Amino acid sequence: PSAPRSARPSFLAHPAFLAVCAAHFANNWGAYLLLSWLPKYLTSLGATLADGSTLFSTPYAVAIVADNVGGWVADEVLLSRCRLKLLHARKCMQAVAMLVPCGCFLLLCGSTSAGGAAALLAAAIAASSWSHAGYAANILDLAGGDAATAAQMWGVVNTIGTVPGIAANVVTGRVLAAAPTAAAGWVRVFSTGAATYVCGLTAFLALAQALPLPTSGAEKAGSCGAGGLLGPKPARSPR
């Protein structure tokens, strides 16, 4: 007999899960855009390859520190001291993680200095790392602490997150090629990135929740508590 078909996870169409997907898409659009095009953008402002060791790497070095600070702010400041509800803390962190990069992108539209642009890029990348205490941590909330469900959710979210890795590069390349000047092209590129951040944040603020999503009996049977990521353990034959 053929093996039974596995049921589609019930969380796929839930608005709270779709909000996480939208936030991840928007976050990755900006992340892949900067990861791929940051050197070209800074060199268009007069930076040289000799400056690259500092200008190109500084934003990501700053993000390492900012990411850890973000975790402390979420747990110690927002939850412990300010006593915010978990959902409100998640939304606050995500708002910072997207509004700051959005503002930086808009300021980059008028930037003429490689050093000033690098500072704005550092602020954008550092702030976006606070998403780890926003939508990224929210996946664990939606999974109710169940490792198998969280793994399924992350698998879907990361699959969706690869789309902007392709789209952002294709769109940016075509926009720059079609623009009358390099400066005009970068204005369009960063404006598109800012709009993407706004859309992702709007979806998260409107639809996110911190309560576990309902799961079907089949999904619960496949959780870690009932046999791990590969499903329920088979019954042992009596000896």
GROMACS .gro file of C-alpha atoms in nm:
model
  239
    1PRO     CA    1   0.000   0.000   0.000
    2SER     CA    2   0.116   0.352  -0.073
    3ALA     CA    3   0.235   0.571   0.213
    4PRO     CA    4  -0.027   0.818   0.342
    5ARG     CA    5   0.011   1.173   0.215
    6SER     CA    6   0.122   1.420   0.480
    7ALA     CA    7  -0.126   1.695   0.556
    8ARG     CA    8  -0.036   2.055   0.476
    9PRO     CA    9   0.067   2.238   0.794
   10SER     CA   10  -0.231   2.434   0.921
   11PHE     CA   11  -0.023   2.743   1.000
   12LEU     CA   12   0.054   2.820   0.634
   13ALA     CA   13  -0.255   3.035   0.577
   14HIS     CA   14  -0.271   3.192   0.923
   15PRO     CA   15  -0.244   3.574   0.913
   16ALA     CA   16   0.011   3.583   1.195
   17PHE     CA   17   0.242   3.347   1.007
   18LEU     CA   18   0.195   3.538   0.683
   19ALA     CA   19   0.294   3.854   0.874
   20VAL     CA   20   0.624   3.690   0.966
   21CYS     CA   21   0.677   3.591   0.602
   22ALA     CA   22   0.611   3.947   0.487
   23ALA     CA   23   0.853   4.091   0.743
   24HIS     CA   24   1.122   3.840   0.648
   25PHE     CA   25   1.076   3.918   0.279
   26ALA     CA   26   1.113   4.292   0.342
   27ASN     CA   27   1.410   4.246   0.573
   28ASN     CA   28   1.589   4.024   0.323
   29TRP     CA   29   1.522   4.263   0.035
   30GLY     CA   30   1.726   4.528   0.213
   31ALA     CA   31   1.985   4.279   0.338
   32TYR     CA   32   2.056   4.123  -0.003
   33LEU     CA   33   2.048   4.462  -0.171
   34LEU     CA   34   2.322   4.595   0.053
   35LEU     CA   35   2.519   4.272   0.058
   36SER     CA   36   2.540   4.263  -0.321
   37TRP     CA   37   2.548   4.630  -0.420
   38LEU     CA   38   2.712   4.816  -0.130
   39PRO     CA   39   3.063   4.817  -0.290
   40LYS     CA   40   2.932   4.943  -0.624
   41TYR     CA   41   2.727   5.214  -0.454
   42LEU     CA   42   3.016   5.343  -0.243
   43THR     CA   43   3.257   5.340  -0.536
   44SER     CA   44   3.004   5.546  -0.731
   45LEU     CA   45   3.045   5.810  -0.459
   46GLY     CA   46   3.423   5.815  -0.496
   47ALA     CA   47   3.533   5.539  -0.261
   48THR     CA   48   3.830   5.335  -0.382
   49LEU     CA   49   3.917   4.971  -0.338
   50ALA     CA   50   4.184   5.085  -0.094
   51ASP     CA   51   3.904   5.221   0.127
   52GLY     CA   52   3.711   4.900   0.098
   53SER     CA   53   3.859   4.720   0.396
   54THR     CA   54   3.706   4.986   0.620
   55LEU     CA   55   3.403   5.124   0.440
   56PHE     CA   56   3.267   4.792   0.315
   57SER     CA   57   3.312   4.596   0.637
   58THR     CA   58   3.232   4.856   0.905
   59PRO     CA   59   2.850   4.829   0.873
   60TYR     CA   60   2.858   4.456   0.938
   61ALA     CA   61   3.100   4.490   1.229
   62VAL     CA   62   2.865   4.742   1.388
   63ALA     CA   63   2.574   4.501   1.335
   64ILE     CA   64   2.743   4.235   1.550
   65VAL     CA   65   2.733   4.469   1.848
   66ALA     CA   66   2.386   4.603   1.768
   67ASP     CA   67   2.240   4.253   1.743
   68ASN     CA   68   2.347   4.168   2.098
   69VAL     CA   69   2.230   4.505   2.227
   70GLY     CA   70   1.893   4.439   2.066
   71GLY     CA   71   1.850   4.115   2.257
   72TRP     CA   72   1.928   4.294   2.583
   73VAL     CA   73   1.686   4.576   2.504
   74ALA     CA   74   1.404   4.334   2.425
   75ASP     CA   75   1.448   4.116   2.733
   76GLU     CA   76   1.581   4.349   2.999
   77VAL     CA   77   1.432   4.686   2.903
   78LEU     CA   78   1.103   4.618   2.727
   79LEU     CA   79   0.991   4.298   2.899
   80SER     CA   80   1.150   4.319   3.247
   81ARG     CA   81   1.166   4.692   3.322
   82CYS     CA   82   0.889   4.838   3.109
   83ARG     CA   83   0.676   4.525   3.155
   84LEU     CA   84   0.543   4.532   2.801
   85LYS     CA   85   0.339   4.244   2.674
   86LEU     CA   86   0.539   4.003   2.463
   87LEU     CA   87   0.359   4.098   2.142
   88HIS     CA   88   0.416   4.469   2.203
   89ALA     CA   89   0.786   4.407   2.263
   90ARG     CA   90   0.812   4.210   1.938
   91LYS     CA   91   0.641   4.490   1.748
   92CYS     CA   92   0.858   4.759   1.904
   93MET     CA   93   1.176   4.577   1.809
   94GLN     CA   94   1.051   4.517   1.457
   95ALA     CA   95   0.948   4.880   1.417
   96VAL     CA   96   1.302   4.994   1.500
   97ALA     CA   97   1.447   4.723   1.274
   98MET     CA   98   1.256   4.855   0.972
   99LEU     CA   99   1.188   5.224   1.031
  100VAL     CA  100   1.555   5.308   1.088
  101PRO     CA  101   1.675   5.136   0.767
  102CYS     CA  102   1.382   5.292   0.582
  103GLY     CA  103   1.489   5.639   0.698
  104CYS     CA  104   1.852   5.567   0.614
  105PHE     CA  105   1.757   5.454   0.264
  106LEU     CA  106   1.567   5.777   0.205
  107LEU     CA  107   1.863   5.982   0.327
  108LEU     CA  108   2.093   5.784   0.099
  109CYS     CA  109   1.891   5.914  -0.195
  110GLY     CA  110   2.059   6.252  -0.143
  111SER     CA  111   2.397   6.140  -0.015
  112THR     CA  112   2.706   6.264  -0.201
  113SER     CA  113   2.980   6.155   0.041
  114ALA     CA  114   3.116   5.801   0.063
  115GLY     CA  115   3.190   5.846   0.433
  116GLY     CA  116   2.843   5.980   0.510
  117ALA     CA  117   2.681   5.706   0.307
  118ALA     CA  118   2.885   5.442   0.490
  119ALA     CA  119   2.761   5.582   0.823
  120LEU     CA  120   2.400   5.563   0.707
  121LEU     CA  121   2.454   5.210   0.579
  122ALA     CA  122   2.605   5.109   0.912
  123ALA     CA  123   2.300   5.246   1.094
  124ALA     CA  124   2.064   5.066   0.855
  125ILE     CA  125   2.236   4.728   0.883
  126ALA     CA  126   2.279   4.758   1.260
  127ALA     CA  127   1.914   4.846   1.317
  128SER     CA  128   1.790   4.568   1.090
  129SER     CA  129   1.963   4.316   1.318
  130TRP     CA  130   1.697   4.395   1.579
  131SER     CA  131   1.463   4.187   1.365
  132HIS     CA  132   1.609   3.889   1.550
  133ALA     CA  133   1.413   4.005   1.854
  134GLY     CA  134   1.114   4.092   1.637
  135TYR     CA  135   0.967   3.866   1.371
  136ALA     CA  136   1.246   3.606   1.401
  137ALA     CA  137   1.178   3.545   1.770
  138ASN     CA  138   0.805   3.561   1.701
  139ILE     CA  139   0.832   3.229   1.518
  140LEU     CA  140   0.907   3.062   1.851
  141ASP     CA  141   0.599   3.231   1.997
  142LEU     CA  142   0.379   3.102   1.717
  143ALA     CA  143   0.523   2.753   1.752
  144GLY     CA  144   0.443   2.746   2.122
  145GLY     CA  145   0.795   2.637   2.206
  146ASP     CA  146   0.763   2.321   1.997
  147ALA     CA  147   1.090   2.262   1.811
  148ALA     CA  148   0.937   2.062   1.526
  149THR     CA  149   0.673   2.324   1.449
  150ALA     CA  150   0.931   2.603   1.472
  151ALA     CA  151   1.155   2.412   1.230
  152GLN     CA  152   0.869   2.375   0.982
  153MET     CA  153   0.789   2.745   1.009
  154TRP     CA  154   1.149   2.851   0.962
  155GLY     CA  155   1.179   2.624   0.660
  156VAL     CA  156   0.886   2.796   0.490
  157VAL     CA  157   0.994   3.145   0.599
  158ASN     CA  158   1.351   3.097   0.476
  159THR     CA  159   1.226   2.960   0.145
  160ILE     CA  160   1.024   3.277   0.096
  161GLY     CA  161   1.327   3.476   0.214
  162THR     CA  162   1.533   3.354  -0.082
  163VAL     CA  163   1.297   3.526  -0.327
  164PRO     CA  164   1.419   3.879  -0.249
  165GLY     CA  165   1.774   3.747  -0.275
  166ILE     CA  166   1.703   3.694  -0.644
  167ALA     CA  167   1.449   3.969  -0.707
  168ALA     CA  168   1.638   4.251  -0.535
  169ASN     CA  169   1.946   4.186  -0.745
  170VAL     CA  170   1.755   4.157  -1.073
  171VAL     CA  171   1.547   4.468  -1.004
  172THR     CA  172   1.847   4.672  -0.890
  173GLY     CA  173   2.052   4.578  -1.196
  174ARG     CA  174   1.774   4.668  -1.436
  175VAL     CA  175   1.688   4.992  -1.256
  176LEU     CA  176   2.049   5.110  -1.265
  177ALA     CA  177   2.083   5.014  -1.630
  178ALA     CA  178   1.767   5.201  -1.729
  179ALA     CA  179   1.831   5.515  -1.522
  180PRO     CA  180   1.953   5.827  -1.708
  181THR     CA  181   2.228   5.881  -1.450
  182ALA     CA  182   2.387   5.672  -1.176
  183ALA     CA  183   2.255   5.908  -0.909
  184ALA     CA  184   1.900   5.880  -1.040
  185GLY     CA  185   1.932   5.504  -1.047
  186TRP     CA  186   2.038   5.483  -0.683
  187VAL     CA  187   1.748   5.709  -0.581
  188ARG     CA  188   1.508   5.461  -0.739
  189VAL     CA  189   1.686   5.164  -0.585
  190PHE     CA  190   1.678   5.301  -0.231
  191SER     CA  191   1.323   5.432  -0.267
  192THR     CA  192   1.210   5.083  -0.364
  193GLY     CA  193   1.392   4.938  -0.064
  194ALA     CA  194   1.230   5.191   0.171
  195ALA     CA  195   0.885   5.110   0.033
  196THR     CA  196   0.949   4.739   0.086
  197TYR     CA  197   1.038   4.800   0.451
  198VAL     CA  198   0.715   4.997   0.500
  199CYS     CA  199   0.504   4.719   0.348
  200GLY     CA  200   0.669   4.447   0.557
  201LEU     CA  201   0.638   4.643   0.880
  202THR     CA  202   0.275   4.732   0.812
  203ALA     CA  203   0.186   4.367   0.767
  204PHE     CA  204   0.368   4.266   1.085
  205LEU     CA  205   0.216   4.539   1.300
  206ALA     CA  206  -0.133   4.463   1.172
  207LEU     CA  207  -0.134   4.083   1.181
  208ALA     CA  208   0.130   3.958   1.425
  209GLN     CA  209   0.037   3.773   1.742
  210ALA     CA  210   0.235   3.611   2.023
  211LEU     CA  211  -0.001   3.323   2.096
  212PRO     CA  212   0.076   2.973   1.965
  213LEU     CA  213  -0.100   2.889   1.641
  214PRO     CA  214  -0.347   2.600   1.645
  215THR     CA  215  -0.207   2.278   1.504
  216SER     CA  216  -0.378   1.966   1.381
  217GLY     CA  217  -0.350   1.634   1.552
  218ALA     CA  218  -0.119   1.508   1.279
  219GLU     CA  219   0.119   1.799   1.333
  220LYS     CA  220   0.125   1.743   1.708
  221ALA     CA  221   0.200   1.377   1.653
  222GLY     CA  222   0.509   1.478   1.458
  223SER     CA  223   0.642   1.715   1.722
  224CYS     CA  224   0.956   1.659   1.925
  225GLY     CA  225   0.748   1.556   2.222
  226ALA     CA  226   0.603   1.271   2.020
  227GLY     CA  227   0.903   1.144   1.834
  228GLY     CA  228   1.105   1.437   1.705
  229LEU     CA  229   1.129   1.609   1.368
  230LEU     CA  230   1.079   1.287   1.174
  231GLY     CA  231   0.741   1.211   1.326
  232PRO     CA  232   0.612   0.969   1.588
  233LYS     CA  233   0.829   0.683   1.694
  234PRO     CA  234   0.713   0.345   1.570
  235ALA     CA  235   0.572   0.113   1.832
  236ARG     CA  236   0.812  -0.153   1.952
  237SER     CA  237   0.715  -0.512   1.889
  238PRO     CA  238   0.672  -0.713   2.209
  239ARG     CA  239   0.964  -0.930   2.300
   0.00000   0.00000   0.00000
